[in-house]
Structures are given as structure tokens and as C-alpha cells.
XYZ file of C-alpha atoms in Angstrom:
742
model
C -9.091 11.707 -15.708
C -9.216 11.547 -11.825
C -11.627 13.623 -9.783
C -9.009 16.152 -8.749
C -7.660 16.622 -12.292
C -11.165 16.881 -13.732
C -12.113 19.527 -11.149
C -8.933 21.497 -12.120
C -9.865 21.136 -15.709
C -13.418 22.341 -15.121
C -12.286 25.383 -13.243
C -9.904 26.396 -16.094
C -11.926 25.595 -19.116
C -13.203 28.498 -21.221
C -16.484 26.760 -22.011
C -19.559 26.620 -19.703
C -18.969 23.460 -17.671
C -19.878 22.171 -14.249
C -18.998 19.236 -12.220
C -21.542 17.575 -9.845
C -21.583 14.834 -7.191
C -24.086 11.995 -7.106
C -26.521 14.260 -5.261
C -26.223 16.931 -8.074
C -24.359 19.333 -5.722
C -21.875 21.619 -7.318
C -18.098 20.613 -7.084
C -16.644 22.891 -9.688
C -17.767 25.486 -12.349
C -16.026 27.212 -15.119
C -16.076 30.994 -15.304
C -18.228 30.775 -18.366
C -20.800 28.821 -16.476
C -20.900 31.316 -13.703
C -21.330 34.143 -16.169
C -24.073 32.460 -18.194
C -25.957 31.008 -15.214
C -25.577 33.587 -12.429
C -27.191 33.202 -9.030
C -27.178 35.253 -5.871
C -24.388 33.813 -3.764
C -21.955 30.920 -4.250
C -22.814 27.758 -5.947
C -20.341 25.199 -4.480
C -21.884 22.498 -2.396
C -25.443 23.692 -3.321
C -28.005 21.649 -5.174
C -28.374 22.261 -8.880
C -32.113 21.822 -8.527
C -32.548 24.157 -5.606
C -30.718 26.827 -7.491
C -32.637 26.242 -10.732
C -36.063 24.877 -9.727
C -37.435 25.478 -13.157
C -35.242 22.706 -14.665
C -37.568 20.422 -16.668
C -38.151 16.768 -15.746
C -36.568 15.514 -18.973
C -33.209 17.103 -17.977
C -33.479 15.466 -14.498
C -34.017 12.112 -16.189
C -30.965 12.717 -18.233
C -29.052 13.445 -15.094
C -30.140 10.228 -13.539
C -29.092 8.304 -16.626
C -25.746 9.937 -16.515
C -25.241 8.952 -12.930
C -26.062 5.437 -14.023
C -23.145 5.551 -16.504
C -24.603 6.873 -19.749
C -23.170 9.692 -21.909
C -25.855 12.029 -23.239
C -25.984 14.980 -25.478
C -28.355 17.277 -27.300
C -27.362 19.702 -30.057
C -30.467 21.960 -29.753
C -32.727 21.770 -26.757
C -35.419 24.348 -26.104
C -35.950 25.513 -22.635
C -38.632 27.809 -21.394
C -37.475 29.793 -18.302
C -39.830 30.582 -15.358
C -40.184 34.129 -16.658
C -41.399 32.760 -20.013
C -38.282 33.410 -21.884
C -37.095 30.743 -24.471
C -33.567 29.604 -24.333
C -31.973 27.179 -26.855
C -29.198 24.991 -25.356
C -26.598 22.578 -26.681
C -25.415 20.264 -23.903
C -23.567 17.073 -23.093
C -23.195 15.163 -19.905
C -21.147 12.286 -18.931
C -20.159 10.471 -15.741
C -16.842 11.001 -13.932
C -15.114 8.250 -12.022
C -13.482 7.953 -8.648
C -9.965 6.436 -8.477
C -11.568 3.135 -7.517
C -13.685 3.170 -10.639
C -16.991 3.987 -9.115
C -19.103 6.826 -10.658
C -18.544 10.023 -8.545
C -21.045 12.143 -10.314
C -21.584 13.841 -13.725
C -20.023 16.691 -15.761
C -22.295 18.917 -17.751
C -20.902 20.934 -20.729
C -23.529 23.554 -21.889
C -23.628 26.275 -24.525
C -26.283 28.875 -25.020
C -27.139 28.515 -28.692
C -29.982 30.970 -28.505
C -28.069 33.735 -30.335
C -27.189 31.242 -33.038
C -30.889 30.214 -33.346
C -31.869 33.880 -33.459
C -29.279 34.502 -36.128
C -30.612 31.634 -38.117
C -34.062 33.118 -37.750
C -32.727 36.408 -38.820
C -31.087 34.791 -41.816
C -34.268 33.143 -42.683
C -36.094 36.409 -42.502
C -33.316 38.137 -44.396
C -33.608 35.614 -47.112
C -37.237 36.146 -47.259
C -36.677 39.961 -47.586
C -33.760 39.635 -49.847
C -31.216 40.921 -47.480
C -27.529 40.200 -47.617
C -26.666 36.957 -45.792
C -23.721 38.474 -44.136
C -25.864 40.832 -42.088
C -26.649 37.978 -39.664
C -23.103 36.643 -39.245
C -20.648 37.453 -36.636
C -17.944 38.462 -39.064
C -17.089 42.064 -39.895
C -16.686 42.409 -43.687
C -14.093 44.828 -45.319
C -13.529 45.848 -48.896
C -10.296 47.746 -49.505
C -9.377 49.731 -52.608
C -5.755 49.398 -52.422
C -5.088 52.150 -55.069
C -7.170 54.815 -53.432
C -6.910 53.689 -49.772
C -10.661 53.807 -49.454
C -12.289 50.997 -47.623
C -15.887 49.726 -46.891
C -16.628 47.961 -43.630
C -19.833 46.264 -42.547
C -21.891 47.269 -39.590
C -20.782 44.255 -37.571
C -17.070 45.163 -38.218
C -17.788 48.272 -36.177
C -20.117 46.603 -33.694
C -17.641 43.873 -32.586
C -15.544 46.713 -31.266
C -18.323 48.809 -29.876
C -18.041 51.513 -32.574
C -20.562 53.078 -34.964
C -19.762 53.282 -38.656
C -19.242 56.946 -38.391
C -16.505 56.538 -35.982
C -14.289 55.003 -38.777
C -15.039 57.816 -41.351
C -13.499 59.356 -43.328
C -10.256 57.113 -43.334
C -11.062 53.539 -42.397
C -7.619 52.245 -42.955
C -5.875 54.982 -40.880
C -8.385 54.439 -38.067
C -7.790 50.662 -38.222
C -4.075 51.286 -37.896
C -4.661 53.512 -34.953
C -6.621 50.776 -33.113
C -3.796 48.167 -33.553
C -2.246 47.212 -30.240
C 1.243 48.706 -30.005
C 2.804 45.330 -29.520
C 1.047 43.994 -32.683
C 1.481 47.094 -35.079
C 4.755 46.421 -36.586
C 4.327 42.729 -37.137
C 0.810 43.118 -38.560
C 1.702 45.882 -41.063
C 4.759 43.868 -42.083
C 2.397 40.909 -42.684
C 0.098 43.133 -44.968
C 3.112 44.340 -47.004
C 4.243 40.694 -47.375
C 0.799 39.711 -48.516
C 0.480 42.405 -51.107
C 3.898 41.551 -52.433
C 3.044 37.930 -52.818
C -0.608 38.434 -53.754
C -1.719 35.248 -52.003
C -4.342 34.632 -49.354
C -3.997 36.684 -46.206
C -4.384 35.640 -42.633
C -3.230 37.471 -39.577
C -4.124 37.668 -35.881
C -3.840 40.885 -33.887
C -5.514 42.948 -31.174
C -7.775 45.906 -31.800
C -8.767 48.519 -29.283
C -12.438 48.678 -28.546
C -14.425 51.767 -27.814
C -14.172 51.138 -24.052
C -10.388 50.926 -24.283
C -10.093 47.182 -24.007
C -8.488 45.011 -26.651
C -10.070 42.210 -28.510
C -8.231 39.510 -30.540
C -9.210 39.618 -34.351
C -8.604 37.006 -36.874
C -8.346 38.872 -40.253
C -8.472 36.958 -43.407
C -8.539 38.321 -47.058
C -7.731 37.872 -50.601
C -6.871 40.067 -53.581
C -9.797 40.083 -55.931
C -8.704 42.743 -58.533
C -5.410 43.743 -60.209
C -4.346 46.504 -62.500
C -2.992 46.150 -65.948
C 0.490 45.698 -64.499
C -0.774 42.865 -62.250
C -0.434 44.765 -59.163
C -3.223 44.262 -56.508
C -5.852 46.908 -56.607
C -8.587 45.567 -54.507
C -8.923 43.071 -51.605
C -11.792 41.822 -49.572
C -11.957 39.974 -46.351
C -13.413 39.610 -42.860
C -12.732 40.034 -39.279
C -13.619 37.464 -36.750
C -13.494 38.052 -32.994
C -11.326 35.198 -31.571
C -10.844 36.722 -28.098
C -12.557 33.856 -26.405
C -10.432 31.361 -28.299
C -7.369 33.311 -27.370
C -8.506 33.193 -23.739
C -9.221 29.578 -23.847
C -5.736 28.984 -25.464
C -4.192 31.109 -22.713
C -6.162 29.219 -19.983
C -5.084 25.921 -21.603
C -1.476 27.049 -21.597
C -1.704 28.277 -18.013
C -3.473 24.946 -17.012
C -0.789 22.970 -18.673
C 1.860 25.106 -17.014
C 0.095 24.528 -13.551
C -0.214 20.831 -14.203
C 3.536 20.861 -15.093
C 4.408 22.582 -11.873
C 2.177 20.250 -9.809
C 3.386 17.133 -11.558
C 7.061 17.976 -11.275
C 6.770 18.692 -7.548
C 4.625 15.720 -6.510
C 6.292 12.722 -5.074
C 4.415 10.478 -7.379
C 5.931 9.296 -10.659
C 3.519 10.647 -13.310
C 3.420 9.676 -16.932
C 1.116 10.169 -19.990
C 0.730 8.217 -23.188
C -0.944 9.072 -26.425
C -3.647 7.325 -28.471
C -0.903 5.196 -30.077
C 0.245 3.624 -26.728
C 3.688 5.295 -26.760
C 4.445 7.559 -23.727
C 4.571 11.140 -24.371
C 5.186 12.727 -21.003
C 7.169 11.883 -17.682
C 7.155 14.309 -14.887
C 10.466 15.490 -13.088
C 9.952 13.029 -10.276
C 10.024 10.055 -12.765
C 13.107 11.489 -14.499
C 14.995 12.111 -11.214
C 14.049 8.651 -9.929
C 15.448 6.886 -13.016
C 18.283 9.298 -13.728
C 17.347 9.489 -17.395
C 16.504 12.253 -19.804
C 12.958 12.815 -21.089
C 14.005 11.842 -24.593
C 15.295 8.433 -23.337
C 11.983 7.697 -21.712
C 9.539 8.666 -24.516
C 7.787 6.005 -26.555
C 8.706 2.737 -25.067
C 12.090 3.897 -23.746
C 10.765 3.744 -20.180
C 10.732 -0.049 -20.443
C 14.626 -0.078 -20.289
C 14.299 0.583 -16.454
C 11.789 -2.212 -15.845
C 13.122 -5.323 -14.163
C 13.447 -8.115 -16.946
C 11.394 -10.513 -14.771
C 8.534 -8.031 -14.668
C 8.599 -6.622 -18.134
C 6.327 -9.066 -19.989
C 3.738 -9.084 -17.344
C 3.866 -5.267 -17.225
C 3.485 -4.854 -20.922
C 0.658 -7.379 -21.006
C -1.286 -5.578 -18.212
C -0.806 -2.214 -19.892
C -1.541 -3.497 -23.438
C -4.733 -5.328 -22.477
C -6.034 -2.405 -20.571
C -5.180 0.071 -23.356
C -6.999 -1.988 -25.912
C -10.088 -2.176 -23.653
C -9.815 1.598 -22.658
C -10.070 0.369 -19.028
C -8.223 1.465 -15.877
C -5.443 -0.738 -14.644
C -3.250 -1.297 -11.747
C -0.035 -3.205 -11.509
C 3.184 -3.613 -9.453
C 6.605 -3.932 -10.964
C 10.255 -3.228 -10.158
C 11.757 -0.040 -11.682
C 15.575 0.602 -11.665
C 16.441 3.676 -9.692
C 19.239 6.105 -10.610
C 21.609 4.246 -8.221
C 20.941 0.859 -9.837
C 18.634 -0.441 -7.161
C 15.395 -1.936 -8.239
C 12.448 -0.483 -6.327
C 8.832 -1.811 -6.293
C 6.410 0.617 -7.910
C 2.602 0.481 -7.676
C 1.291 2.009 -10.868
C -2.336 3.111 -11.550
C -3.316 4.173 -15.060
C -6.604 5.598 -16.325
C -7.738 6.413 -19.919
C -8.180 9.970 -21.052
C -10.967 11.135 -23.219
C -12.106 14.526 -24.761
C -15.585 15.825 -23.785
C -16.795 14.379 -27.057
C -15.505 10.913 -26.078
C -12.407 10.844 -28.266
C -9.749 8.566 -26.730
C -6.492 10.528 -26.120
C -4.363 7.947 -24.229
C -3.609 7.250 -20.591
C -2.435 9.174 -17.593
C -0.796 7.258 -14.759
C 1.013 7.640 -11.444
C 3.270 5.371 -9.596
C 4.514 5.314 -5.901
C 7.360 3.483 -4.309
C 6.025 0.629 -2.366
C 9.252 -1.221 -1.699
C 8.956 -0.770 2.061
C 5.379 -2.051 2.113
C 6.365 -5.068 0.018
C 9.332 -5.808 2.288
C 7.073 -5.489 5.260
C 4.575 -7.853 3.629
C 7.285 -10.271 2.749
C 8.791 -10.193 6.276
C 5.194 -10.683 7.652
C 4.571 -13.661 5.305
C 7.812 -15.324 6.410
C 7.138 -14.656 10.049
C 3.684 -16.211 9.565
C 5.352 -19.113 7.769
C 7.841 -19.578 10.648
C 4.968 -19.315 13.122
C 2.901 -21.762 11.184
C 5.942 -24.162 10.941
C 6.567 -23.817 14.572
C 2.928 -24.465 15.360
C 2.866 -27.481 13.056
C 6.123 -28.850 14.415
C 5.021 -28.440 17.972
C 1.479 -29.625 17.113
C 0.006 -26.446 18.593
C -3.601 -25.869 17.773
C -4.744 -22.307 17.488
C -8.391 -21.244 18.005
C -10.046 -17.802 17.734
C -13.742 -17.598 18.969
C -16.045 -14.788 17.773
C -18.473 -14.664 20.649
C -21.132 -12.617 18.840
C -21.441 -14.909 15.797
C -20.496 -18.016 17.880
C -18.014 -19.000 15.157
C -14.459 -20.077 15.420
C -11.313 -20.028 13.357
C -9.134 -23.053 13.874
C -5.801 -23.941 12.289
C -5.037 -27.412 10.738
C -3.180 -28.560 13.850
C -6.375 -28.036 15.994
C -8.446 -30.169 13.562
C -5.845 -32.857 13.598
C -5.577 -32.877 17.405
C -9.259 -33.377 17.720
C -9.544 -35.906 14.894
C -11.888 -33.448 13.015
C -12.030 -32.849 9.164
C -10.115 -29.784 8.301
C -12.253 -26.762 7.643
C -15.244 -27.992 9.653
C -17.314 -25.275 11.205
C -17.382 -25.572 15.030
C -19.293 -23.810 17.818
C -18.706 -23.640 21.535
C -21.131 -26.574 22.033
C -19.236 -28.610 19.505
C -16.055 -28.001 21.484
C -17.680 -29.121 24.792
C -19.058 -32.221 23.164
C -15.395 -33.413 22.496
C -14.423 -32.897 26.174
C -14.323 -36.044 28.179
C -17.656 -36.401 30.182
C -15.764 -36.473 33.497
C -14.079 -33.197 32.724
C -16.795 -31.386 30.850
C -18.457 -29.550 33.748
C -15.103 -28.291 35.059
C -13.941 -26.951 31.699
C -17.266 -25.216 31.090
C -17.102 -23.592 34.577
C -13.527 -22.357 33.838
C -14.625 -20.966 30.424
C -17.610 -19.216 31.973
C -15.504 -17.744 34.698
C -13.006 -16.339 32.099
C -15.889 -14.926 30.018
C -17.418 -13.308 33.210
C -14.394 -11.143 33.814
C -11.533 -13.443 34.626
C -10.194 -12.968 31.048
C -7.602 -15.777 31.273
C -7.850 -19.502 30.496
C -5.456 -22.060 31.663
C -6.717 -25.614 32.105
C -5.975 -29.249 31.273
C -8.632 -31.880 30.350
C -9.207 -34.944 28.429
C -10.803 -34.989 25.041
C -12.279 -37.773 22.983
C -11.076 -37.596 19.304
C -13.872 -37.472 16.770
C -12.280 -40.016 14.197
C -11.020 -42.816 16.385
C -12.547 -42.085 19.753
C -9.134 -42.109 21.345
C -8.843 -40.258 24.660
C -6.112 -37.643 24.779
C -4.959 -35.178 27.362
C -4.670 -31.446 26.214
C -3.614 -28.213 27.794
C -5.353 -25.034 26.781
C -4.292 -21.419 27.406
C -6.140 -18.327 26.157
C -7.323 -14.779 26.694
C -10.689 -13.142 26.536
C -11.096 -9.654 25.005
C -13.755 -7.291 26.325
C -15.273 -4.140 24.690
C -15.535 -0.701 26.389
C -18.669 -1.862 28.268
C -16.897 -4.859 29.701
C -18.662 -7.379 27.383
C -16.642 -10.222 26.071
C -16.561 -10.240 22.223
C -13.683 -12.427 21.373
C -11.438 -15.159 22.773
C -8.350 -16.729 21.327
C -5.704 -19.154 22.522
C -3.680 -22.322 21.929
C -4.123 -25.955 22.719
C -1.555 -28.756 22.598
C -1.343 -32.498 23.328
C 0.055 -33.467 26.745
C -0.862 -37.083 26.683
C 2.746 -38.331 26.728
C 3.532 -35.815 29.497
C 0.684 -37.186 31.441
C 1.964 -40.696 30.970
C 5.376 -39.588 32.237
C 3.689 -37.969 35.217
C 1.779 -41.224 35.917
C 4.987 -43.162 35.450
C 6.776 -40.911 37.974
C 3.987 -41.339 40.325
C 4.069 -45.109 39.840
C 7.828 -45.087 40.415
C 7.343 -42.993 43.555
C 4.685 -45.465 44.748
C 7.002 -48.456 44.018
C 9.857 -46.578 45.979
C 7.568 -46.277 48.950
C 6.502 -49.899 48.688
C 10.201 -50.804 48.287
C 11.222 -48.976 51.356
C 8.385 -50.516 53.331
C 9.292 -53.986 52.070
C 13.047 -53.392 52.615
C 12.380 -52.309 56.163
C 10.281 -55.362 56.714
C 12.846 -57.662 55.081
C 15.637 -56.063 57.254
C 13.587 -56.015 60.411
C 12.827 -59.759 60.396
C 16.314 -61.099 60.133
C 17.783 -58.412 62.457
C 15.191 -59.300 65.016
C 15.966 -63.036 64.738
C 19.666 -62.217 65.059
C 19.045 -59.935 68.156
C 17.054 -62.684 69.639
C 19.684 -65.337 69.030
C 22.411 -63.168 70.422
C 20.358 -62.553 73.678
C 19.726 -66.302 73.920
C 23.420 -67.032 73.577
C 24.152 -64.615 76.321
C 21.617 -66.375 78.606
C 22.779 -69.903 77.770
C 25.632 -70.448 80.186
C 25.091 -74.143 80.889
C 27.376 -76.694 79.419
C 24.651 -79.291 79.074
C 24.044 -80.917 75.621
C 20.677 -79.248 75.476
C 22.169 -75.780 75.866
C 24.800 -76.581 73.248
C 22.058 -77.727 70.898
C 20.238 -74.401 71.431
C 23.471 -72.572 70.771
C 24.051 -74.310 67.474
C 20.394 -73.551 66.459
C 20.857 -69.957 67.279
C 24.129 -69.777 65.301
C 22.493 -71.384 62.364
C 19.459 -69.024 62.489
C 22.007 -66.057 62.641
C 23.915 -67.483 59.598
C 20.591 -67.854 57.646
C 19.371 -64.369 58.320
C 22.903 -62.879 57.619
C 22.932 -64.729 54.336
C 19.427 -63.307 53.530
C 20.533 -59.841 54.252
C 23.676 -60.555 52.142
C 21.441 -61.599 49.260
C 19.333 -58.442 49.479
C 22.410 -56.299 49.388
C 23.945 -58.306 46.615
C 20.740 -58.143 44.377
C 20.736 -54.372 44.947
C 24.386 -54.116 43.952
C 23.815 -56.341 40.944
C 20.977 -54.175 39.680
C 23.170 -51.103 40.061
C 26.016 -52.693 38.134
C 23.650 -53.745 35.247
C 22.128 -50.320 35.110
C 25.590 -48.684 34.748
C 26.983 -51.391 32.469
C 29.673 -52.440 34.957
C 28.722 -56.160 35.207
C 31.008 -58.487 33.285
C 29.807 -61.852 32.059
C 32.192 -64.856 32.138
C 30.768 -66.682 29.157
C 31.528 -70.262 28.186
C 29.842 -73.028 26.232
C 27.212 -74.526 28.618
C 24.428 -77.049 28.328
C 21.170 -75.439 29.432
C 19.775 -78.523 31.027
C 22.760 -78.548 33.522
C 22.061 -74.956 34.360
C 18.427 -75.780 35.104
C 19.334 -78.722 37.247
C 21.710 -76.581 39.370
C 18.994 -74.057 39.819
C 16.452 -76.625 40.977
C 19.019 -78.110 43.277
C 19.652 -74.609 44.739
C 15.883 -74.050 45.377
C 14.941 -77.558 46.337
C 15.018 -76.858 50.173
C 12.505 -73.990 49.760
C 10.260 -76.188 47.349
C 10.253 -79.002 49.922
C 9.591 -76.568 52.826
C 6.460 -75.319 51.032
C 5.291 -78.789 49.958
C 5.387 -77.886 46.213
C 5.447 -80.482 43.391
C 8.198 -79.479 40.906
C 8.688 -81.090 37.571
C 11.304 -80.548 34.856
C 11.121 -81.655 31.196
C 14.312 -81.423 29.119
C 14.742 -82.216 25.317
C 16.576 -85.273 24.147
C 19.125 -83.124 22.296
C 21.332 -80.860 24.378
C 20.589 -77.154 24.471
C 24.092 -75.623 24.081
C 24.324 -71.840 24.682
C 27.230 -69.370 25.259
C 26.650 -67.926 28.712
C 27.809 -67.203 32.242
C 26.751 -70.366 34.079
C 26.736 -68.589 37.558
C 24.516 -65.770 36.259
C 22.174 -68.191 34.488
C 21.784 -70.290 37.526
C 20.954 -67.019 39.339
C 18.256 -66.139 36.770
C 16.423 -69.406 36.834
C 16.844 -69.685 40.572
C 15.042 -66.284 40.859
C 12.243 -67.483 38.641
C 11.776 -70.708 40.650
C 11.922 -68.890 43.962
C 9.413 -66.440 42.634
C 7.104 -69.282 41.724
C 7.435 -70.771 45.170
C 6.580 -67.416 46.846
C 3.527 -66.858 44.845
C 2.109 -70.423 44.979
C 0.223 -71.684 47.955
C 1.552 -74.696 49.837
C 1.100 -77.917 47.912
C 1.109 -76.159 44.516
C 2.633 -77.252 41.226
C 5.687 -75.701 39.536
C 6.544 -77.008 35.935
C 9.857 -76.324 34.253
C 10.150 -77.028 30.476
C 13.023 -76.493 28.054
C 12.600 -76.761 24.194
C 14.478 -76.072 20.920
C 13.295 -73.023 18.924
C 14.463 -72.155 15.419
C 17.587 -70.446 16.639
C 16.956 -70.187 20.249
C 16.509 -72.134 23.446
C 13.145 -71.602 25.227
C 12.625 -72.176 28.847
C 9.183 -72.054 30.596
C 8.727 -71.693 34.361
C 4.997 -72.200 35.087
C 3.025 -72.303 38.346
C -0.529 -72.599 39.417
C -0.275 -69.877 42.087
C -1.627 -66.390 42.500
C -1.254 -65.241 38.951
C -0.769 -61.682 37.683
C -3.358 -58.870 36.989
C -3.313 -57.895 33.270
C -2.228 -54.312 34.024
C 1.009 -55.540 35.704
C 2.378 -57.610 32.918
C 4.004 -54.543 31.332
C 5.678 -53.391 34.526
C 6.420 -56.646 36.325
C 10.083 -56.421 35.387
C 10.497 -52.857 36.596
C 12.725 -52.152 39.594
C 10.990 -52.617 42.896
C 7.794 -53.773 41.291
C 5.449 -55.409 43.831
C 2.431 -57.573 42.833
C -0.570 -57.631 45.235
C -2.319 -60.955 45.681
C -5.674 -60.223 47.040
C -5.394 -57.596 49.724
C -1.716 -58.090 50.539
C 1.770 -58.037 48.876
C 3.449 -61.431 48.750
C 6.323 -61.558 51.276
C 9.854 -62.731 50.706
C 11.316 -60.035 48.461
C 11.928 -56.371 47.812
C 10.955 -56.434 44.058
C 14.394 -56.512 42.441
C 14.594 -60.219 41.545
C 12.704 -60.018 38.192
C 14.370 -56.758 37.315
C 17.769 -58.368 37.900
C 16.751 -61.539 35.949
C 15.646 -59.384 32.960
C 18.862 -57.461 33.065
C 21.091 -60.596 33.017
C 19.019 -62.235 30.172
C 19.230 -58.992 28.075
C 23.175 -59.108 28.651
C 23.087 -62.590 27.114
C 21.268 -61.395 24.054
C 17.938 -62.978 25.065
C 14.573 -61.836 26.356
C 12.153 -62.729 29.169
C 8.284 -62.363 29.071
C 5.551 -62.798 31.599
C 2.173 -64.406 30.916
C -0.968 -64.952 33.074
C -4.707 -65.457 32.599
C -5.318 -63.259 35.592
C -5.367 -63.552 39.357
C -5.898 -67.051 40.606
C -4.837 -68.602 37.228
C -1.019 -68.939 37.903
C 1.887 -67.382 35.999
C 4.322 -68.307 33.308
C 7.762 -66.795 32.711
C 9.393 -67.640 29.318
C 13.083 -67.062 28.804
C 14.532 -67.159 25.305
C 18.311 -67.412 24.734
C 20.298 -67.632 21.427
C 21.669 -71.187 20.811
C 25.412 -71.494 20.401
C 26.543 -71.391 16.746
């Protein structure tokens, strides 16, 4: 029984009972307790020991044992009051429990058995003095001569009603009839007549008026002991017992049950009770209205018809195991409402016991928790979606308890830092993973946020713990401050921006190459334009018709033609790159022999080779290298590679061209012993406008589109081109691979 129900029971019980908290302060008392243990003023909230300081130590020890969980009792316990009076007590105490199962205090049931002890002593003395045993009882004896109407009554018969024996003389029966309560007279007299006619045992309950005008409930029992010759009853004997207190207790119980019924039927909780045999014996009106079923349909195990089929076995198992163990239980299940909808119910049941410890069954209450369950499910799904989003986006979440210097990290955070999942990290552990060059800056930003800034937004490099890889991360967070302005918590998110940083670097590189290209293009355009301008001015000056003048004119015109052709090649290369990029170039493929293509490219570049004093060799295989390709474009590719070797090789250098058969491809190598390539440029050498520095200057004679154009044309032929170099000063090699004709 829960604390509130127990308190209600204590306040209504007809016996002497009191309910205490763990400090032995009064929580509830029965009327009998108040009358038998009176004090000046109220008891509620006061200490039992302060009100009754004469309580012996053995009773205090019993209280402590009860608060520890024991149930104790004593049938007869002698107690000497402070005034020297001796009182005999019969008592029982047991713990009572809060809703969560903890001991809330104890309940004491006490009865003053001093009168009984005295009666027993009187009986003993009576036996010693040969008195009648009945003189010490609490029953009033009667002996009725039915024929004459005369009756004998014992002294206690009179005393229990406050009368003297003389008050009943001379007609006991008539006086008894006068004392009957008006509402009981007819039924009682009819019962007496019925008894006399049947000549069986007699038992009847009625009220008799006491001398002070009040009424006491009497249980009258008797039996015919003599009959006349005709067999009619002539004498009967019996006894009267005062049952007023029992009747009051019954009335109080009925009132308590009625009150419980009223409270239970108007509470929003679904209340039920079961008997000692497991079957349910009671459901409140709220339960019946909820299910839309009559009480008769719910009793026993009828209530299970409304439980969701998927929950029923679990529900019965929980109830059954708790019932067998006489333990409280709690469970949640779906119960069908009157409109057919299943609602989630949180049901709590506790065992019921009599004061003597007899098991009576269970009482339980249920509340509708559907909205809470729906909210929990929505929260769970939301957290799942958030977790999925964080996992998909590889967002690490951190939550730092500044007081304990402990952090909560999700799995993505551990994975990002290359740490074992679940590892415990402090702020110092975090800083140790920051790249040394960024560590001081990150710590300064963190300290600024903790000092009042409140916001975190920084980027830095970290060194992963497992593979020592350096990664770029971005971190955003917020610091929480208490009422005094002290930081107590910080939390935020971190994500990998390494690829973004690479893109940024690439964009910066492209931007640098653009600037270099524009500078180179201006240089490339300025030189021929200057030469053309000078040649035009010279032609305007040369007016003589001498052969020397004519020769200078022809030289100027040739110089103009060369510079114009150079400008045309620059423009053509730019247009070619644009066409390749947009897929607008069209190859005119035919079956060609690669040796012929290489020979044409060498012839095309021969003037430049000779001009720089280079030694050029070409080695071709004995078997022809036939491919399907555009001969003009292929000559253009290999011409670009040879020209590139010439530009990046000092005068008198060596250029070697070699062609070989692969498994299914033709392989052409163009190698020089010139300036070479830095290792970091091998991956970008074929990019648009890429320029290679040789020493402190960029090689002249191009705008950085030749290799990009060559790669584009080779890719259109289904081949590939690679660059190799052992570094600056060790020359370069470009290798072209083209598929052989089938």
C-alpha cells in the first residue's frame, strides 16, 4: 500500500495505530490512538520520543530495526509509566514503503491489554476464592424463564449499559424491550419469536439504550436448555456482548471503502486490484470508461482482452513473476481504448498485506504515456537523423566539461583524429594533436573564448594519432558561462577541410599561373611586335634603290614574316587548347607509320636544333610502328616535345628520340640532358599555362600551353603522356604511349 493510501487507512482504522516517518515524527494517527495516548496539543509532525520521553530503550531499538526493514511484534509487553503505573501492551510494527520502494518510516499497531491482564488476574483470584468464572468476563449473562417471564441477568449485563441491577427490577424482559432501539425493535422481537418456534440456537444483533441515553450495539446469543412435557421451550440462557467498537470499525471500513471508491473513480489514473489468487477483483470507473467495457468483462483475466497482442506475453510474465515474489513491479504496455486506438500505459503495482502480514493481492495504477512515448520516439529518430547526418558529413562533435576537464566525443571525432573510439581526452591531449606551427594560435583563440569571447571559429592543421597524417580541420563552438561569468562548459563541431584547402591551393596556383601566363604572353607579344615595328620603320627609311638597301628590305620583311608566324602559332595554340577543352576538335585519323611522323617532326624542328648547336639522335625499331591517328596532330605533338627539349637544354646539349614496340602500344621517348624538372612540378607540368623555373628565371620561348596541348591531343588518340626527371640539372624525359593499329 502506498504512503497516501496507508495514511488514509491509518486515519480511518478503529484500532490504535500511528504512522511515523524515518525520524519518528507523526504522519497519521487513528482516533483510538489519540484517545488511548492523549497529549496536550496536536501530534502531527512532532517526535514520538519528545511526546513520550519515558519510552524504554528496548522499544527505541525495535523502532530502529523496523526502519531497517524488520517486522516486529509482542503479544504482551510490560511498560512502567513515569508515574509508576504499569501498562501491558500488545504491539506490532512494520516498515512502510515509498512509491520507489524505499522505506519511508514505520507503522505501529498497539493495544492496551492491561484490562485483559487485570481480568486474567481477577480470574485467577476468583478461581482461588471459588468465584464464578463469568464475573471477570466482558459478557453479560442472562437466564430467562420463558414460562413465567422472569429473567436473571449478571452484574456486567447491567454495567455494560451503565445501569445497576436494581434498574432492571422487577421485570427484566419488559425493561430490555424498552431499551431496544426503535429501528431494531420489530426485527429483534420477530427474531426471538422465530427462535422460540424453531428451538435452535439464537443469535441477533441490536442496539440498546445506555443510561446516559446513547446506544450500544449488542450481540445476543442464546440457546434453549429446558423444555416442558409438550416439548415447548421453557428456559433459555445466553449472553450479551458489546460489539459497538466492532460495528464502528465496520462502519468506518464501509466509509473508507466508499471514500476510496469515490477517489478512485474520479482520479485520472487507471486503478485496479487483484486478489491473492492473481485474478483481478476491481477496476475503477476511469479504467472502465477508458476501455469501454463493463466491470464483469474485466474481472479475473478479462482485462487481458484489451492488451495489445504483441505486449500480452511480456505483460503477463512481468505481473506473474512479481506476484509470485510478492514484489512491486512496473511495466509499459499498449491498452486498447474504447475507440479502438491502442494507447501506451505505464502501470505500477504493489503488493497488499494485512497488518499481520497476510498477503491480500495487488493494487496498481496506470497512466497514459502515449504522448511521452511518441515524444521519446520522435527524439530518438531525430537523434538518429542527426547522428546519420554527422556521420555522413564526417562532423565530429565535442563537449568539454571545464570543471572536470573531461570531454565527450562522438565516433566521427575519434575517426577524424585517428584516435581509438572511447578514449578519454583532456584539453592538453587535444592541443598535442594540433600541428606545432598552429598550436600557439589555437590555444590563444581558445583562451580568448574562455575569457569572455564565448565563440570559437578557427582552422588549423592536426596530426592524426594513428598514421601521423597532417589534415586541415575547421572548428566552431560556443562557451557557456555561469551566473558569475565563469566558463563551465564548451561544446562545438569539427570537420575535415583538407580537400577544401587543396582546392584553395589549386585555385591560388591557377591564379599564379594565370599571372605568369599574362606576363609571359605580354613578353611573347612585345618582342615580335617590337621587331615588326622596327622593321616597318626601317622600310620607311630605306628609300635608296641600291642592292644593299634591297637586301635590308628583304631581311626586314623576312623578320616581319617570322614574328607574324610566331604570333600566329601563339594564337593557334590557344585556340587549339580551347577546342580540345570544349570537345570541338576533330581528328582526321588514318593508318600511319610512327617513324615517318617522328621524321617529319624532326625536320620541322631541325632549324631550331641547329641554331642552338644541339646534337639530336633518333632510334627507330626495325618493324614499322603502325597506328591509327591524325598525322598533322601527331607531328604537332612531337614537334612541341622536341621544341620543349631545345628550349630547356643549354647550347650544345643532347636530345635523344627513341621509339619501341610495347605489348599493345607504341612507346616514344624524347629525352634531353637540359635543365630538368623539380619533383613537385611533375604532377602539374601538363596543366594550362604551367611554367617551369630553371634556377632563378623562367625559360623563354613559350606561354605554357604546348605541353597542355600535347597531352590533350594524345588523350584524343587514346594514349597518354608522362614526364620524368631526376631533378634540376639532370635533364627530362617525356614518354608518349599510343595504341598500335589492330
